[in-house]
PDB file of C-alpha atoms and ligand atoms in Angstrom:
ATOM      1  CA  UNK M  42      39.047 -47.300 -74.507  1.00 82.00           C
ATOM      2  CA  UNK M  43      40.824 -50.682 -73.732  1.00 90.00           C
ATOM      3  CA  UNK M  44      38.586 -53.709 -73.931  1.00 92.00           C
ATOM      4  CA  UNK M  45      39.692 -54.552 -70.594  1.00 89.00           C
ATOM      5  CA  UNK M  46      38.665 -50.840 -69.160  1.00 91.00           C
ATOM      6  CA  UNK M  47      35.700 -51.474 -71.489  1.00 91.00           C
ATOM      7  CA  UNK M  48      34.406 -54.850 -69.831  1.00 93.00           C
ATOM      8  CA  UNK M  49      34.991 -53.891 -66.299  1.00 93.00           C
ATOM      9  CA  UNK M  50      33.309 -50.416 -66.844  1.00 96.00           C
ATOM     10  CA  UNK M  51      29.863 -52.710 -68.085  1.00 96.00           C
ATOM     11  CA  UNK M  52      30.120 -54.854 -65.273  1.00 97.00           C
ATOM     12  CA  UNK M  53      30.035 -51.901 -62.794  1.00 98.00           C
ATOM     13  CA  UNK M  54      27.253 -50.399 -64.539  1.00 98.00           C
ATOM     14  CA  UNK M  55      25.178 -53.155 -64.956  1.00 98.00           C
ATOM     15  CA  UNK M  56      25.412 -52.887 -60.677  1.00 98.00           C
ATOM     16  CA  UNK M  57      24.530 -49.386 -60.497  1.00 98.00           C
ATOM     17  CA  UNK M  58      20.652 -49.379 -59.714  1.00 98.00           C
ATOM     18  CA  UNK M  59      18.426 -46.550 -60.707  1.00 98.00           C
ATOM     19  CA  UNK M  60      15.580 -45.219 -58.210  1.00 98.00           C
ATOM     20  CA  UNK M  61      13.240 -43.267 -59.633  1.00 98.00           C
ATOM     21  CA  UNK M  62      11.892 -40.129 -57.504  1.00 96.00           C
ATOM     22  CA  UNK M  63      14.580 -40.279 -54.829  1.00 96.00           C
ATOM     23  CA  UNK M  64      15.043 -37.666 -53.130  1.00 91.00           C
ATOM     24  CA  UNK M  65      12.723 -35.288 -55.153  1.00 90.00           C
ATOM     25  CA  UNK M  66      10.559 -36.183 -57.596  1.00 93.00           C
ATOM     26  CA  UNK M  67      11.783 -35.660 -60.992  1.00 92.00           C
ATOM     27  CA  UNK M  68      15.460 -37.188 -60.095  1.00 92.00           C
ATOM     28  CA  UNK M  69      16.529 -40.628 -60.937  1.00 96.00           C
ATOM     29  CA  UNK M  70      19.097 -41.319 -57.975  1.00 97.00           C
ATOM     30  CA  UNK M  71      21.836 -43.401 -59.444  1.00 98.00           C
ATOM     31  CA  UNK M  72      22.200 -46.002 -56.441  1.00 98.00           C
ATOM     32  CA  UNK M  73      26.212 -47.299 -56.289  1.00 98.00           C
ATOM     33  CA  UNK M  74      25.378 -49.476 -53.033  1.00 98.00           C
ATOM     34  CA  UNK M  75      25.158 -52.920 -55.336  1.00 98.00           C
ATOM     35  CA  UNK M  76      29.073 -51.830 -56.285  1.00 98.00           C
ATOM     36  CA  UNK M  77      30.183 -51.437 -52.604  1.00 98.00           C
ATOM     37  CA  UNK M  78      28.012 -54.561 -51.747  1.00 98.00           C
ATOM     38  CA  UNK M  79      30.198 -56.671 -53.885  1.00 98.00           C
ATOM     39  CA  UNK M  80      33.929 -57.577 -52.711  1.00 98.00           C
ATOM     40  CA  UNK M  81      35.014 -57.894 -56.633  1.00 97.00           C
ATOM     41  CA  UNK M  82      32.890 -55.012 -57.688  1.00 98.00           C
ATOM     42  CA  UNK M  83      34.296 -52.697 -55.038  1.00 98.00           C
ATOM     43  CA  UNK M  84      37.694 -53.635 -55.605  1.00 98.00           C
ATOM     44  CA  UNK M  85      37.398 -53.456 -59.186  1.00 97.00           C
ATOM     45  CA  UNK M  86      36.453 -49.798 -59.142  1.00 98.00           C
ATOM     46  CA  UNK M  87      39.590 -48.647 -56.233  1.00 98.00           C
ATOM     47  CA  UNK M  88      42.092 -50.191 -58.673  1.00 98.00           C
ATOM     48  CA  UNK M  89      40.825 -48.402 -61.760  1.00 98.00           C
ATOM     49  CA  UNK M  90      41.171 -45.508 -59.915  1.00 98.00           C
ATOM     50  CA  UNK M  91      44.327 -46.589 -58.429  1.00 98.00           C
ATOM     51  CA  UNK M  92      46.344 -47.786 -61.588  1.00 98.00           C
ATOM     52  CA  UNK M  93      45.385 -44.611 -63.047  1.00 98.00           C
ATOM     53  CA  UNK M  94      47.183 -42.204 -60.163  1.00 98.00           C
ATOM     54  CA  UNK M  95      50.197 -44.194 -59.027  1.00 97.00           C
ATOM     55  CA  UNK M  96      52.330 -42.877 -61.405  1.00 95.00           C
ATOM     56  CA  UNK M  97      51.033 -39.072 -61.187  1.00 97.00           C
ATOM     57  CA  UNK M  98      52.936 -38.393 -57.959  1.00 98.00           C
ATOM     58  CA  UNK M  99      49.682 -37.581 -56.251  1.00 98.00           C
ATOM     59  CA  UNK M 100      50.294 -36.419 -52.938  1.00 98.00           C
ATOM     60  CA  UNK M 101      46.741 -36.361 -51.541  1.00 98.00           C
ATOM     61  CA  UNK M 102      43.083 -37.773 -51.641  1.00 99.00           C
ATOM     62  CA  UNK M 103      39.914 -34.887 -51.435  1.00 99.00           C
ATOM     63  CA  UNK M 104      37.225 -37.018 -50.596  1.00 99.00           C
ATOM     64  CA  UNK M 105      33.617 -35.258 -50.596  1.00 98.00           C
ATOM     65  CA  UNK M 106      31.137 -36.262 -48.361  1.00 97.00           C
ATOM     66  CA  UNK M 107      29.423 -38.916 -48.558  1.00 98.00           C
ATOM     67  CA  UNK M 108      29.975 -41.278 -51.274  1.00 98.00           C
ATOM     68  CA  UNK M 109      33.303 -40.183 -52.411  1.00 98.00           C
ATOM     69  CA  UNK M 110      34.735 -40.954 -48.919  1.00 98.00           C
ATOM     70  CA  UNK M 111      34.221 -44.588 -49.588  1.00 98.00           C
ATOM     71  CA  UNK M 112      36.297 -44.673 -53.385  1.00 98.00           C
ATOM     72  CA  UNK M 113      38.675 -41.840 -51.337  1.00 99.00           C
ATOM     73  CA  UNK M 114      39.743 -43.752 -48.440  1.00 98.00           C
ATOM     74  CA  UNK M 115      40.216 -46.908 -50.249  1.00 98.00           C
ATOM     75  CA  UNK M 116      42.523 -45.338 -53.344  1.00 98.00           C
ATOM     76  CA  UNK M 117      44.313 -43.435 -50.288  1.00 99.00           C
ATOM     77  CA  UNK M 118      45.071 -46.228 -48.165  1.00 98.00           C
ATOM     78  CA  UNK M 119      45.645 -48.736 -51.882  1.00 98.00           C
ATOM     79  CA  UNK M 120      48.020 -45.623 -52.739  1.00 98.00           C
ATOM     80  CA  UNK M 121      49.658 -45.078 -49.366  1.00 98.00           C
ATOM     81  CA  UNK M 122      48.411 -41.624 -48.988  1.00 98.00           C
ATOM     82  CA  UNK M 123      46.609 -38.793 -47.133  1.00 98.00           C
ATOM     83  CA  UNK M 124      43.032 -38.204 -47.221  1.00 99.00           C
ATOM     84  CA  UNK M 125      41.319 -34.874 -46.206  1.00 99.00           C
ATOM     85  CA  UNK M 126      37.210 -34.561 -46.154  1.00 98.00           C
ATOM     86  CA  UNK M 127      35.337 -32.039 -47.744  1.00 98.00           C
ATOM     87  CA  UNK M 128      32.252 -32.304 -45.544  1.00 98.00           C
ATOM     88  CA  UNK M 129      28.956 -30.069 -45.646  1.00 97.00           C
ATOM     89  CA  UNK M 130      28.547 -27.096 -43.296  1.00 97.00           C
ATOM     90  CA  UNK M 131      28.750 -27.794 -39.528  1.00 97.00           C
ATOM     91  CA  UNK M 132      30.588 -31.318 -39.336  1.00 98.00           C
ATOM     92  CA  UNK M 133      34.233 -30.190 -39.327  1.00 98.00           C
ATOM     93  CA  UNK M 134      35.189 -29.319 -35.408  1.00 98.00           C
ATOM     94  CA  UNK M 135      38.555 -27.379 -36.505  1.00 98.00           C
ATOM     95  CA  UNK M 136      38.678 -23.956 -38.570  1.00 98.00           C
ATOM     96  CA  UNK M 137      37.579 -24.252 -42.336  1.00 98.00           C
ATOM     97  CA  UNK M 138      37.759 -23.410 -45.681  1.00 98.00           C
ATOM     98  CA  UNK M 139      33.536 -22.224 -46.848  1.00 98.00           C
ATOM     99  CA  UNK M 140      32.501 -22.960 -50.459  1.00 98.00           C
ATOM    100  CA  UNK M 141      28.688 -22.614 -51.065  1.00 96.00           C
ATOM    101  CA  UNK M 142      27.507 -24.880 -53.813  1.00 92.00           C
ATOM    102  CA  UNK M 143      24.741 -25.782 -56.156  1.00 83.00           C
ATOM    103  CA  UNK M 144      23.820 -29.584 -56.890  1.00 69.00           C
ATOM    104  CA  UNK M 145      21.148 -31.205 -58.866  1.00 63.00           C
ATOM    105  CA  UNK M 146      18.621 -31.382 -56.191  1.00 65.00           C
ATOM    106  CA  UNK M 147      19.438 -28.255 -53.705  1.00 73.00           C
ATOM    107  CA  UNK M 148      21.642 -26.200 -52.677  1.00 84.00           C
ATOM    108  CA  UNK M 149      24.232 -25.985 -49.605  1.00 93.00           C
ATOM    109  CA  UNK M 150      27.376 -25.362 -48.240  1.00 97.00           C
ATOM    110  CA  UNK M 151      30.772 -27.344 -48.428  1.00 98.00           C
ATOM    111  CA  UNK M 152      33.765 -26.955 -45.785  1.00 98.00           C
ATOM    112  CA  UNK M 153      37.426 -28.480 -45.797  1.00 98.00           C
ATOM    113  CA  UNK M 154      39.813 -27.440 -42.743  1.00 98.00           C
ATOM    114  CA  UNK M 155      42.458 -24.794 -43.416  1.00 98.00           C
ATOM    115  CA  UNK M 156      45.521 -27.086 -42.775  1.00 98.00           C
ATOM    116  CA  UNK M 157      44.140 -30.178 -44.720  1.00 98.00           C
ATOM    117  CA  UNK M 158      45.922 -29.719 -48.122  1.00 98.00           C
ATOM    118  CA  UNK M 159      49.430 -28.174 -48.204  1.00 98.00           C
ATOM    119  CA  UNK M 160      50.434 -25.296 -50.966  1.00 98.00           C
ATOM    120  CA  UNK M 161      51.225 -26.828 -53.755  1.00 98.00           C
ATOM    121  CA  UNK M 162      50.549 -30.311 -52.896  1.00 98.00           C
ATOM    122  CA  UNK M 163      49.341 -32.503 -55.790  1.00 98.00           C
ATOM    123  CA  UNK M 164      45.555 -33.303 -55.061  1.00 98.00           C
ATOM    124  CA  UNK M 165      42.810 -36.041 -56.730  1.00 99.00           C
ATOM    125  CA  UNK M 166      39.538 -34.709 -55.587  1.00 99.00           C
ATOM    126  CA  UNK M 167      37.084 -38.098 -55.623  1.00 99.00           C
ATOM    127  CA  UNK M 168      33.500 -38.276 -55.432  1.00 98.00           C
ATOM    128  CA  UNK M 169      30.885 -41.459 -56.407  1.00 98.00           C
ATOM    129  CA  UNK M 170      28.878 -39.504 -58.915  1.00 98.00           C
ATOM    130  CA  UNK M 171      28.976 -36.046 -61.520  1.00 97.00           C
ATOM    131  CA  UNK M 172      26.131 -34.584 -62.030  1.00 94.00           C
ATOM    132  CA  UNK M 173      26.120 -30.947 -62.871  1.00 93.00           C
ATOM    133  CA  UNK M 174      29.380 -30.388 -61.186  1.00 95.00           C
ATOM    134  CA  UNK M 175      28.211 -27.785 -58.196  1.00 94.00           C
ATOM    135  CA  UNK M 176      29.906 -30.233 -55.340  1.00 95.00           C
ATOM    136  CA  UNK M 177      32.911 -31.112 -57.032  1.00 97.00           C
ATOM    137  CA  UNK M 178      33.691 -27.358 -58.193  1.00 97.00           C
ATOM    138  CA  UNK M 179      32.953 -25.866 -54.795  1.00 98.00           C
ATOM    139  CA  UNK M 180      35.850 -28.765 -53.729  1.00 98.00           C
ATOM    140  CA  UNK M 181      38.333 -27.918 -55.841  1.00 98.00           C
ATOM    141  CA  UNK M 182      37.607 -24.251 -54.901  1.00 98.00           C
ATOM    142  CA  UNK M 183      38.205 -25.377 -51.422  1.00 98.00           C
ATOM    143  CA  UNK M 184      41.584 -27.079 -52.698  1.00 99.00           C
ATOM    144  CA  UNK M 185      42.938 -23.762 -54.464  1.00 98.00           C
ATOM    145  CA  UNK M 186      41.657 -21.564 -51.152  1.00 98.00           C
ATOM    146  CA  UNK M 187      44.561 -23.768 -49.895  1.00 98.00           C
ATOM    147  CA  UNK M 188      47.136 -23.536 -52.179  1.00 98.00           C
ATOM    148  CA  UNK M 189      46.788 -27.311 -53.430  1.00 98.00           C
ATOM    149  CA  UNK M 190      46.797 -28.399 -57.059  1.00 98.00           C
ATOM    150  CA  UNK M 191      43.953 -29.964 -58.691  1.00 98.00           C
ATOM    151  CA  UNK M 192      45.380 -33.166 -60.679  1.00 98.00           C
ATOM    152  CA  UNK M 193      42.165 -34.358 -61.756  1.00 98.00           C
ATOM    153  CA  UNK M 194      38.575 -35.105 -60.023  1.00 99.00           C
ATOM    154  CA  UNK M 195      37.892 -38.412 -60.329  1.00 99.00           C
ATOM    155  CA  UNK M 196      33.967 -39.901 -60.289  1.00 98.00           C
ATOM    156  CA  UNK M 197      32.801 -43.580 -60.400  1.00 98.00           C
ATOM    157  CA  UNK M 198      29.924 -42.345 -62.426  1.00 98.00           C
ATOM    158  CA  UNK M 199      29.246 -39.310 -64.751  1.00 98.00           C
ATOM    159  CA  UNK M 200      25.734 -38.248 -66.128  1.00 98.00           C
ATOM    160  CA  UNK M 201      26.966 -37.150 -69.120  1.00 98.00           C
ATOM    161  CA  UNK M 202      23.446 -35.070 -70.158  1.00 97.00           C
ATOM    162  CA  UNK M 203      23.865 -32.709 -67.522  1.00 95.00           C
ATOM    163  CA  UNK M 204      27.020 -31.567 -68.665  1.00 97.00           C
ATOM    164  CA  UNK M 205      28.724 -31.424 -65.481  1.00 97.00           C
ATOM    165  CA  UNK M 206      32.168 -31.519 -67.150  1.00 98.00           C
ATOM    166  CA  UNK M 207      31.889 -28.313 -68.993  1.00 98.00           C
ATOM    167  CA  UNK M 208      31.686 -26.488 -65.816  1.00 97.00           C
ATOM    168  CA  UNK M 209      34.845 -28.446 -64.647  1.00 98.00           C
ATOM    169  CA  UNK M 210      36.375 -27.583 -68.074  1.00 98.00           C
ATOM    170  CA  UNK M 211      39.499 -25.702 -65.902  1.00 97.00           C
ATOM    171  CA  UNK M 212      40.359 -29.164 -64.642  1.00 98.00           C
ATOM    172  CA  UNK M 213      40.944 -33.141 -65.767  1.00 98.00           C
ATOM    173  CA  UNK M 214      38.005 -34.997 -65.202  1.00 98.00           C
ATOM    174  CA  UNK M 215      37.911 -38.851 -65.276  1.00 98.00           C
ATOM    175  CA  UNK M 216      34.895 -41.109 -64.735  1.00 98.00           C
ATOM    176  CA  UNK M 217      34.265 -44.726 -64.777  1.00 98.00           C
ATOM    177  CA  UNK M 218      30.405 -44.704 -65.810  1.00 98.00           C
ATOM    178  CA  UNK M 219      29.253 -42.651 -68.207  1.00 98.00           C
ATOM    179  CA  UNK M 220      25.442 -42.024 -68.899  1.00 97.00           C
TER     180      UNK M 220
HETATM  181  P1  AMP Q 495      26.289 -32.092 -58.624  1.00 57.03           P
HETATM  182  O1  AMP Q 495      26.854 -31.067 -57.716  1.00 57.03           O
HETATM  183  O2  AMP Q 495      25.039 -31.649 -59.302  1.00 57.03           O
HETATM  184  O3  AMP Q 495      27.337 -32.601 -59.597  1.00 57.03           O
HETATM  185  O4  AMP Q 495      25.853 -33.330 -57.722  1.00 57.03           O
HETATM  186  C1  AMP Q 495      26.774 -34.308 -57.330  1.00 57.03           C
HETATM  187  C2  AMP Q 495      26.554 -34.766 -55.901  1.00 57.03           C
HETATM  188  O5  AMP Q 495      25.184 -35.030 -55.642  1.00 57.03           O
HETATM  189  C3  AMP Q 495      27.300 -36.038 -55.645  1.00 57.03           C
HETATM  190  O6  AMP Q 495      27.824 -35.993 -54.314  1.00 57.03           O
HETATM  191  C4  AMP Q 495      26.258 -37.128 -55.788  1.00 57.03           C
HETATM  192  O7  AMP Q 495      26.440 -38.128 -54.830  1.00 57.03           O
HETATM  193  C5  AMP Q 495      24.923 -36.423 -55.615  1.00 57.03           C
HETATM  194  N1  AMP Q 495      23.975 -36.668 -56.722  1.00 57.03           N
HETATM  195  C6  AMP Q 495      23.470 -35.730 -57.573  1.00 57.03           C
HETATM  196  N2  AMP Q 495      22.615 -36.261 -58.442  1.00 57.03           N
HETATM  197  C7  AMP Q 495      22.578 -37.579 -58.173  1.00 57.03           C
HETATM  198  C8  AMP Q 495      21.886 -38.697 -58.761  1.00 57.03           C
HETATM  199  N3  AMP Q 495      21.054 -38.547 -59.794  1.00 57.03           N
HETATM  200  N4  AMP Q 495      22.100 -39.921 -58.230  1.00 57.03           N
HETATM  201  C9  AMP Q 495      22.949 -40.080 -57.187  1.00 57.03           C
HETATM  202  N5  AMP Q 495      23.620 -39.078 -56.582  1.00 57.03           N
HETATM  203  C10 AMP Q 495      23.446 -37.840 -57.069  1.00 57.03           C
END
């Protein structure tokens, strides 16, 4: 780890507030709202996602709802390309793509129109936070139901104890904050 990517990676988490209890008792919700609150903060966190996938011909930004929309329509518009939504069950008004999904409070269903990602296209799937890795694998299921490639999924912040990676182990997985 650079000491650059290594300084900038304490400021952000030194910003990321924890709230005990929220929404379920039991779960410490990892709040990223002091990151997007702060211009230098905010900006900081886009370009370390952005230097890292301008030179991986990525062809498309998976955002999933509601967080990662944020990071995903930033890097998109910083890179100069698409962005498709991954939204939960019964926002999308066009035909979709169904994944059902376990996170680490509950349980639901993810949806990503049919004609959002091309065959073959080159896709970063973003999110704000890992945690056991139900949301982001039902995305990149919703990617491959498509015919896209999974580059890498890309979080600002990782809980690292819940071993969310392993169950991503098929695919690259980069993250800013790691706890
Ligand atoms: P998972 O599917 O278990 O990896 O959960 C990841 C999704 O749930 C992400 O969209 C997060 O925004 C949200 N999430 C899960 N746990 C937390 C947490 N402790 N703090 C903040 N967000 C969380």
């Amino acid at each position: 780890m650079s000491t650059q990517f290594k300084s900038a990676m304490e400021r952000l988490k030194a910003s990321v507030r924890d709230v005990p209890d929220f929404p379920k008792k039991g779960i410490i919700f990892k709040d990223i709202t002091p990151i997007l609150a702060n211009g230098q903060l905010f900006r900081l966190a886009v370009t370390i996602f952005a230097e890292r996938y301008q030179r991986k011909s990525v062809e498309k930004i998976v955002a999933i709802d509601a967080r990662g929309f944020i990071f995903g329509g930033a890097l998109a518009h910083y890179l100069g390309i698409g962005l498709t939504i991954v939204r939960k069950k019964g926002k999308l008004p066009y035909t979709s793509h169904h994944e059902d999904y376990e996170l680490e409070y509950g349980q639901g269903t993810l949806e990503m129109h049919v004609d959002s990602v091309e065959k073959h296209q080159r896709v970063v799937i973003i999110d704000d936070l890992l945690a056991t890795g139900g949301t982001a694998e039902a995305a990149a299921k919703l990617v491959e139901q498509c015919g896209g490639e999974v580059v890498e999924l890309a979080f600002l912040v990782e809980l690292g104890f819940l071993k969310g990676r392993y169950r991503l182990a098929k695919y690259p997985v980069f993250s800013i904050i790691n706890y």
